[in-house]
XYZ file of C-alpha atoms in Angstrom:
538
model
C 77.515 128.751 75.371
C 76.836 126.175 77.697
C 75.255 128.099 80.631
C 75.686 125.645 83.954
C 72.648 125.132 86.420
C 72.935 124.084 89.316
C 69.140 122.643 89.962
C 68.236 121.486 86.672
C 66.319 118.918 88.345
C 62.910 120.107 88.834
C 64.296 123.270 90.515
C 65.642 120.772 93.555
C 68.881 121.083 94.515
C 68.024 118.052 96.437
C 66.573 116.278 93.319
C 69.384 117.346 91.643
C 72.277 116.880 93.831
C 71.272 112.992 94.133
C 70.859 112.859 89.623
C 75.071 114.386 90.095
C 76.112 112.536 92.320
C 74.757 109.160 90.310
C 78.052 108.351 88.101
C 80.358 108.675 91.107
C 77.821 105.984 93.305
C 77.898 103.646 89.643
C 82.088 103.023 89.864
C 82.093 102.825 93.960
C 78.781 100.547 93.321
C 80.640 98.732 91.515
C 84.039 98.339 92.489
C 83.058 97.763 95.641
C 79.507 95.543 95.286
C 80.022 93.859 92.073
C 84.221 92.966 92.352
C 84.463 94.605 88.177
C 88.166 96.053 87.409
C 88.966 99.761 87.672
C 88.871 101.194 84.349
C 85.616 99.335 82.585
C 83.765 100.909 85.876
C 85.712 104.136 85.171
C 84.643 103.698 81.751
C 80.877 103.475 83.072
C 81.274 105.661 85.740
C 82.361 108.487 82.207
C 78.723 106.971 80.140
C 76.659 107.823 83.522
C 77.949 111.153 83.861
C 77.817 111.784 80.198
C 73.904 110.712 80.227
C 73.651 112.653 83.391
C 75.732 116.066 81.915
C 73.276 115.511 78.173
C 70.218 114.219 80.290
C 69.521 116.088 83.238
C 71.428 119.276 82.875
C 70.802 120.236 79.310
C 74.930 120.250 77.846
C 74.543 119.762 74.341
C 76.875 116.343 73.524
C 79.483 118.416 71.384
C 80.375 120.542 74.497
C 80.259 117.135 77.167
C 82.333 114.727 74.573
C 84.616 117.521 74.371
C 84.516 118.463 78.048
C 85.520 114.218 78.180
C 88.380 114.428 76.270
C 89.959 117.640 77.884
C 89.257 115.162 81.457
C 91.355 112.414 79.526
C 94.073 114.856 78.806
C 94.312 116.034 82.032
C 95.341 112.576 82.692
C 97.173 111.924 80.860
C 99.459 114.799 81.246
C 100.475 115.283 84.113
C 99.535 113.135 86.304
C 100.696 110.031 84.338
C 103.891 111.404 82.572
C 104.968 112.033 86.082
C 103.430 108.201 87.067
C 104.866 106.813 84.135
C 108.639 108.313 84.441
C 108.932 107.499 88.144
C 107.481 104.155 87.816
C 110.481 104.022 84.790
C 113.095 104.869 87.061
C 112.099 102.226 89.397
C 112.502 99.385 86.674
C 116.355 100.503 85.010
C 117.163 100.608 89.204
C 115.693 96.432 89.077
C 116.569 96.123 85.654
C 120.817 96.631 87.010
C 119.680 95.405 90.747
C 120.323 98.351 92.007
C 116.991 97.664 93.044
C 117.829 94.947 95.556
C 120.935 96.968 97.006
C 118.470 99.879 98.711
C 115.673 96.975 99.883
C 118.989 95.658 101.904
C 119.907 99.061 102.992
C 116.489 99.485 104.266
C 116.249 95.509 105.451
C 119.654 96.014 107.973
C 118.297 98.833 109.919
C 115.875 95.686 111.306
C 114.987 93.152 110.586
C 111.430 93.643 112.082
C 108.324 93.762 109.440
C 106.952 95.952 111.420
C 109.376 98.516 111.537
C 110.874 97.479 108.102
C 106.757 98.920 106.358
C 107.354 102.200 109.124
C 110.426 102.612 106.597
C 109.791 101.447 103.427
C 105.709 102.608 103.210
C 105.561 105.933 105.358
C 109.217 107.836 105.313
C 110.383 106.200 101.482
C 107.017 106.038 100.330
C 106.661 110.181 101.609
C 109.416 110.524 99.601
C 108.557 109.370 96.753
C 104.896 111.546 97.496
C 106.907 114.569 97.875
C 108.858 114.294 94.539
C 106.598 112.680 92.321
C 103.110 111.700 94.092
C 100.527 110.600 91.028
C 100.142 106.797 92.651
C 103.842 106.481 92.452
C 104.287 105.886 95.953
C 102.614 103.114 96.436
C 103.220 101.272 93.374
C 107.342 101.555 94.671
C 107.165 100.902 98.337
C 104.643 97.747 97.684
C 106.565 95.966 95.022
C 109.866 96.803 98.142
C 107.103 95.242 100.971
C 106.344 91.988 98.968
C 110.414 91.934 97.685
C 111.026 91.781 101.527
C 108.460 89.049 102.035
C 105.009 90.374 102.365
C 101.803 89.401 101.306
C 101.100 91.399 98.089
C 97.153 92.170 100.126
C 98.764 92.969 102.953
C 101.743 94.835 101.233
C 98.832 97.124 98.984
C 96.899 97.581 102.008
C 99.366 98.571 104.023
C 100.980 101.323 101.011
C 97.448 102.745 100.797
C 96.780 103.831 104.177
C 100.829 104.875 104.329
C 99.700 107.249 101.633
C 97.762 109.997 103.639
C 99.188 111.950 105.383
C 102.096 113.383 102.560
C 99.662 114.086 100.164
C 99.085 117.951 100.728
C 102.235 118.856 99.915
C 103.151 116.547 97.114
C 104.484 116.432 93.672
C 106.048 119.676 95.793
C 103.612 121.254 96.780
C 101.073 121.183 94.252
C 98.016 120.336 95.904
C 98.526 123.414 97.944
C 99.258 125.587 95.798
C 96.002 124.652 93.472
C 94.364 125.085 96.600
C 95.480 128.995 96.464
C 95.790 128.781 92.806
C 91.743 128.764 92.623
C 90.787 129.521 96.273
C 92.533 133.442 95.990
C 94.376 132.666 98.472
C 97.894 133.626 99.634
C 99.963 129.991 99.427
C 101.262 130.666 102.780
C 97.792 131.101 104.581
C 96.234 128.217 103.421
C 100.228 125.463 103.426
C 99.911 127.244 107.488
C 96.482 126.068 107.705
C 97.137 122.809 106.425
C 100.133 122.327 108.181
C 98.070 122.110 111.465
C 95.934 119.880 110.020
C 97.163 116.595 108.835
C 100.502 116.137 110.971
C 97.895 115.490 113.247
C 97.111 112.507 111.015
C 100.953 111.495 111.169
C 100.914 110.774 114.712
C 98.633 108.217 113.931
C 99.465 106.633 110.868
C 102.630 104.601 111.410
C 100.323 103.439 115.414
C 98.000 101.989 112.280
C 100.450 100.482 109.836
C 101.761 98.772 112.852
C 98.404 97.215 114.003
C 97.875 96.381 109.954
C 101.457 94.838 110.137
C 100.714 92.430 112.924
C 98.025 93.529 114.992
C 97.082 94.573 118.388
C 100.972 92.803 119.045
C 102.330 94.585 116.574
C 100.583 97.729 118.061
C 101.732 96.594 122.080
C 105.532 95.417 120.830
C 106.472 98.618 118.396
C 104.411 101.618 119.708
C 107.535 103.692 121.076
C 109.584 103.608 117.646
C 105.895 103.843 115.314
C 105.303 107.127 117.313
C 108.683 108.568 117.553
C 108.521 108.669 113.397
C 104.770 110.032 113.901
C 105.878 112.831 116.220
C 109.241 113.439 114.220
C 107.111 113.972 110.659
C 104.512 115.601 112.029
C 107.036 118.560 113.594
C 109.105 118.768 110.595
C 105.913 119.148 108.328
C 104.221 121.441 111.056
C 107.247 123.067 110.611
C 108.280 123.227 107.045
C 104.987 124.107 105.652
C 104.473 126.992 108.775
C 107.585 129.013 108.635
C 109.771 127.515 105.389
C 108.697 126.454 102.200
C 105.328 124.506 101.189
C 107.583 122.731 98.446
C 109.747 120.849 100.993
C 107.553 120.337 103.902
C 107.190 116.413 102.706
C 110.625 116.159 101.839
C 112.283 117.813 105.891
C 108.993 115.223 107.159
C 110.552 112.227 104.908
C 113.964 112.318 106.070
C 113.740 114.003 109.488
C 110.903 110.759 110.117
C 113.694 108.037 108.935
C 116.057 109.946 111.131
C 114.156 108.733 114.427
C 113.767 105.599 114.129
C 117.185 105.441 113.392
C 117.959 107.366 116.412
C 115.212 105.008 118.318
C 116.575 101.265 119.980
C 112.846 99.465 119.487
C 113.835 100.683 116.162
C 116.930 98.099 115.798
C 116.420 95.199 118.233
C 116.193 92.182 116.326
C 112.013 90.281 116.058
C 111.274 87.201 116.842
C 111.290 84.320 113.980
C 107.940 83.305 115.361
C 106.921 87.392 114.567
C 108.702 87.478 110.940
C 106.569 83.777 110.788
C 103.112 85.145 111.126
C 103.264 88.095 109.177
C 105.451 88.027 106.017
C 103.024 85.271 104.747
C 105.038 85.781 101.573
C 108.114 85.219 99.881
C 111.799 87.212 101.011
C 113.953 87.673 98.729
C 117.460 85.300 99.029
C 119.113 88.347 98.090
C 118.468 90.143 100.617
C 121.513 88.464 102.891
C 124.365 89.510 99.898
C 126.597 92.253 101.049
C 126.907 95.394 99.241
C 130.129 97.493 98.192
C 129.743 101.551 99.867
C 130.024 102.260 96.322
C 127.408 100.421 94.945
C 124.608 101.227 98.348
C 125.907 105.113 97.099
C 125.113 104.105 94.078
C 121.120 102.442 94.141
C 120.148 106.182 96.265
C 121.366 108.323 93.187
C 118.133 107.960 91.393
C 116.279 109.288 94.884
C 118.916 112.020 94.850
C 118.994 112.975 91.877
C 115.241 113.689 91.699
C 115.945 115.808 94.528
C 118.530 117.140 93.220
C 116.640 117.491 89.817
C 113.488 119.639 91.820
C 115.646 121.186 94.258
C 117.344 123.308 91.299
C 113.665 123.725 90.090
C 112.233 125.485 92.841
C 115.142 128.197 92.741
C 113.097 131.195 91.212
C 116.006 131.998 89.026
C 115.431 128.477 87.136
C 111.543 128.091 88.228
C 110.983 131.766 85.976
C 113.019 129.641 82.522
C 110.723 126.709 83.370
C 107.819 128.095 83.383
C 108.216 130.233 80.150
C 107.470 127.031 78.558
C 104.259 127.064 79.394
C 101.753 126.959 75.992
C 98.043 127.611 76.849
C 95.118 126.714 74.396
C 91.584 127.463 74.172
C 90.306 123.946 74.527
C 87.856 123.814 71.120
C 84.392 123.068 70.523
C 84.227 124.465 74.702
C 82.558 127.622 75.960
C 81.185 127.141 79.216
C 80.405 129.420 81.807
C 78.824 129.258 85.766
C 75.500 130.818 86.785
C 76.505 134.017 87.499
C 77.835 134.031 83.533
C 81.947 133.914 84.298
C 84.037 131.361 82.440
C 84.997 128.745 83.487
C 88.694 127.683 83.773
C 87.932 124.592 81.639
C 87.540 127.266 78.391
C 91.142 127.272 78.485
C 93.785 124.382 78.817
C 97.824 125.057 80.404
C 100.538 122.453 78.868
C 103.651 123.040 81.613
C 105.862 120.965 79.260
C 109.426 121.104 81.243
C 108.199 122.030 84.797
C 105.474 119.751 85.403
C 106.913 117.200 87.382
C 106.995 114.313 85.136
C 108.847 116.291 82.842
C 111.483 116.714 85.953
C 111.763 113.169 86.755
C 112.403 111.967 82.535
C 115.637 114.400 83.259
C 115.932 112.392 86.000
C 115.356 109.558 84.866
C 118.015 109.971 81.617
C 120.733 110.730 84.272
C 119.876 108.261 86.108
C 120.787 105.155 83.016
C 124.048 107.663 82.891
C 124.982 106.970 86.366
C 123.592 103.167 86.488
C 125.336 102.395 83.425
C 121.704 101.365 81.473
C 122.258 101.843 77.828
C 120.053 104.112 75.603
C 118.169 101.251 73.565
C 117.932 99.091 76.967
C 116.874 102.419 78.869
C 114.179 103.290 76.417
C 112.430 99.460 75.712
C 111.755 99.407 79.896
C 110.253 102.730 79.665
C 107.778 101.385 76.494
C 107.979 98.252 78.671
C 106.380 100.315 81.927
C 103.401 102.180 79.751
C 102.977 98.196 79.019
C 102.539 97.545 82.107
C 100.120 100.288 83.327
C 98.099 100.068 79.887
C 95.183 99.300 81.864
C 96.361 102.128 84.653
C 96.258 104.418 81.927
C 92.540 103.171 80.937
C 91.006 104.076 84.811
C 92.751 107.359 85.551
C 91.868 108.723 81.425
C 88.019 107.369 82.141
C 88.274 108.679 85.960
C 89.296 111.895 85.116
C 86.896 112.110 81.941
C 83.980 111.748 84.518
C 85.302 114.472 87.156
C 85.454 117.370 84.679
C 82.280 116.165 82.854
C 80.669 116.287 86.685
C 82.762 119.538 87.064
C 81.784 121.889 83.272
C 78.504 120.797 82.765
C 77.691 122.097 86.706
C 77.140 118.248 88.338
C 79.999 119.018 90.398
C 78.568 122.489 91.749
C 74.992 120.878 92.556
C 77.081 118.223 95.108
C 79.171 120.998 96.099
C 76.142 123.581 97.367
C 73.593 120.675 98.432
C 76.596 120.309 100.754
C 77.752 124.298 101.729
C 73.956 123.987 102.184
C 74.358 121.666 105.849
C 74.687 125.773 107.309
C 76.466 124.781 111.028
C 77.296 121.364 110.207
C 79.274 122.672 107.039
C 82.523 122.739 109.025
C 82.043 118.529 109.372
C 81.046 118.057 105.876
C 84.126 120.468 104.156
C 86.707 117.495 104.630
C 83.984 115.172 103.276
C 83.302 116.897 99.974
C 87.860 116.705 99.744
C 87.657 113.426 99.974
C 84.626 112.922 97.985
C 86.957 114.825 94.773
C 89.902 112.373 95.765
C 87.909 109.234 95.876
C 87.037 109.736 92.311
C 89.671 112.230 90.864
C 92.081 110.103 92.817
C 93.767 114.038 92.980
C 93.904 115.846 95.839
C 95.406 118.696 93.406
C 92.462 117.854 90.827
C 89.470 117.783 94.323
C 91.182 120.945 95.450
C 90.620 122.172 91.989
C 87.076 120.787 91.793
C 85.612 122.416 95.328
C 87.987 124.507 96.087
C 86.452 127.725 95.299
C 82.954 127.160 95.809
C 84.616 125.798 100.367
C 86.050 129.629 100.391
C 82.009 131.112 99.381
C 80.326 128.886 101.755
C 82.520 129.397 104.417
C 82.204 133.475 103.372
C 78.192 133.035 103.840
C 77.953 130.945 107.030
C 80.542 132.914 108.687
C 83.757 130.807 108.895
C 87.189 131.154 108.885
C 87.729 130.615 104.732
C 91.663 129.581 105.167
C 90.182 126.928 107.333
C 86.938 125.002 105.269
C 89.518 125.627 101.488
C 92.696 123.807 103.818
C 89.789 121.051 104.970
C 88.930 120.469 101.025
C 92.857 119.916 101.122
C 93.330 117.310 104.010
C 90.183 115.912 104.198
C 91.714 114.736 100.773
C 94.070 112.898 100.763
C 91.735 109.791 103.104
C 90.676 109.458 99.967
C 93.522 108.902 98.223
C 94.011 105.078 99.176
C 89.860 103.787 97.861
C 90.797 106.070 94.483
C 89.749 103.878 91.244
C 92.990 104.489 89.825
C 95.382 104.036 92.953
C 93.611 100.612 93.986
C 94.784 100.191 90.228
C 98.356 100.913 90.927
C 99.075 98.900 93.664
C 96.974 96.063 92.405
C 99.323 96.055 89.260
C 102.421 96.600 91.089
C 101.846 93.029 92.768
C 100.552 91.004 90.425
C 96.793 91.535 91.881
C 95.172 92.361 89.060
C 91.015 92.386 88.770
C 91.332 92.741 93.122
C 90.083 96.732 93.054
C 87.274 95.216 94.853
C 89.191 93.380 97.562
C 91.732 96.278 98.251
C 88.651 98.926 98.288
C 87.014 97.230 101.133
C 89.739 96.423 103.354
C 91.207 99.733 103.326
C 87.572 101.744 103.458
C 87.522 101.538 106.722
C 90.469 103.131 107.185
C 89.866 105.922 105.300
C 86.433 106.440 107.100
C 86.971 105.948 110.564
C 90.254 108.763 109.078
C 87.791 110.814 107.878
C 86.258 111.449 111.050
C 89.320 111.976 113.135
C 89.865 114.453 110.194
C 86.334 116.135 110.371
C 86.192 116.116 114.291
C 89.419 118.331 113.948
C 87.578 121.075 111.386
C 84.585 121.224 113.603
C 87.593 121.837 117.108
C 89.400 124.501 114.864
C 86.265 125.786 114.110
C 85.208 126.614 117.569
C 87.163 127.535 120.846
C 87.815 124.252 121.405
C 90.709 123.842 118.458
C 90.395 127.478 117.275
C 93.885 127.592 118.817
C 95.249 125.447 117.207
C 94.690 127.912 113.533
C 97.140 130.855 112.584
């Protein structure tokens, strides 16, 4: 049995936290400073985490290795399982040219690239996040923007920044559901508070996107549709998360946000040619000018409608219970870990939701998509294998980083960092979102960050007299802003637009926005912990 220690280095929490943070700092420095490829940085960071766990924390090597393997397996299933299958559906639409029809459909709303960025990266990206998450929105939206004529770097940056506001309720609410499970707080309470934080990001992000596309001119000329889209998205996300269902919050927000762009006259005004020339430095596909029949347009939207339908059916209580019966649980071998109080940690067991996980549901929707689009079974299998090959370096990055996260979690490194942050006392409300941001920056998953730090946030809140629901929600809301700088998201974005090996370049471009929006979220949480914004809480 391995007993976690919080202060293994000279009995000092500060020195122990410094040692525990070394693997994370190393990964970020290798990516942003040295410009090392993400999968290599992830593997080096994993090695550093293993050495810290073994030498500083005294975790036996067999248990350290076992925890790393479990993290890698979790990276493969369910995270990469859903990404591979979501991108497989996309590749089939490309093969049958229905993806071109979908792009043309979006392009007909407006030929203004700033509006197209809102439609594709913010609204459609939010829908993809709601249904799949785990990198799929960034990959698919980046490709769509490149086809519309965006420079690959600009397309990737816009897609990464846009993938913020919907993340907390992504993958059918998986992050907030996980947060409720690990904290013991009611799901409705957690979702309600998150739904009073992330909608405030939705007000800002569309304005930021048009500024990223066309600078001050873009903000000056398109602020009305951008603000309209943001307000509609925010209101829908707030209402759905507080009064309807956390699982449907992003679906409602994405559809209503897109609807707002359709009805605002400014969205449909043609862009001046100088605007297009200065913004779209890439090559626009000539096929975007073709006419499409109504039948083919319906078929182009069918894959995403099928995903919505499959996930919606899976949320029906009877269907949900039936799917849950297929979940398998195992005692993870060579792992026997307890926390400092002697309580066994969750990593000792491993659950495998074979059918109910999002990737399997997307896979089922993919089979149906192949039938609707007329893709032969052999061609569909070929596309699936090609998707795996295309993502081979992303797969290595995700598995290595998740292995790193699990080693840090099970050895006690993550708890040490969390307790060090919690020791801030009065500053805890400000630092609480930072902890979630840090967790997502490393793991690439708001779900994983909530699993890592959710219970700790609640414990620290109770010790300091703050609202447990507030700090638990802050972990998730702050976490969404770490998504754009996570190694696996950067890798997926680069792979999608042909920028392999340039993850460091993207990191330097999106890091300032990640930190700036994180500061905004920290101030929101501080305000909500006092009388200034306390009235916002339920």
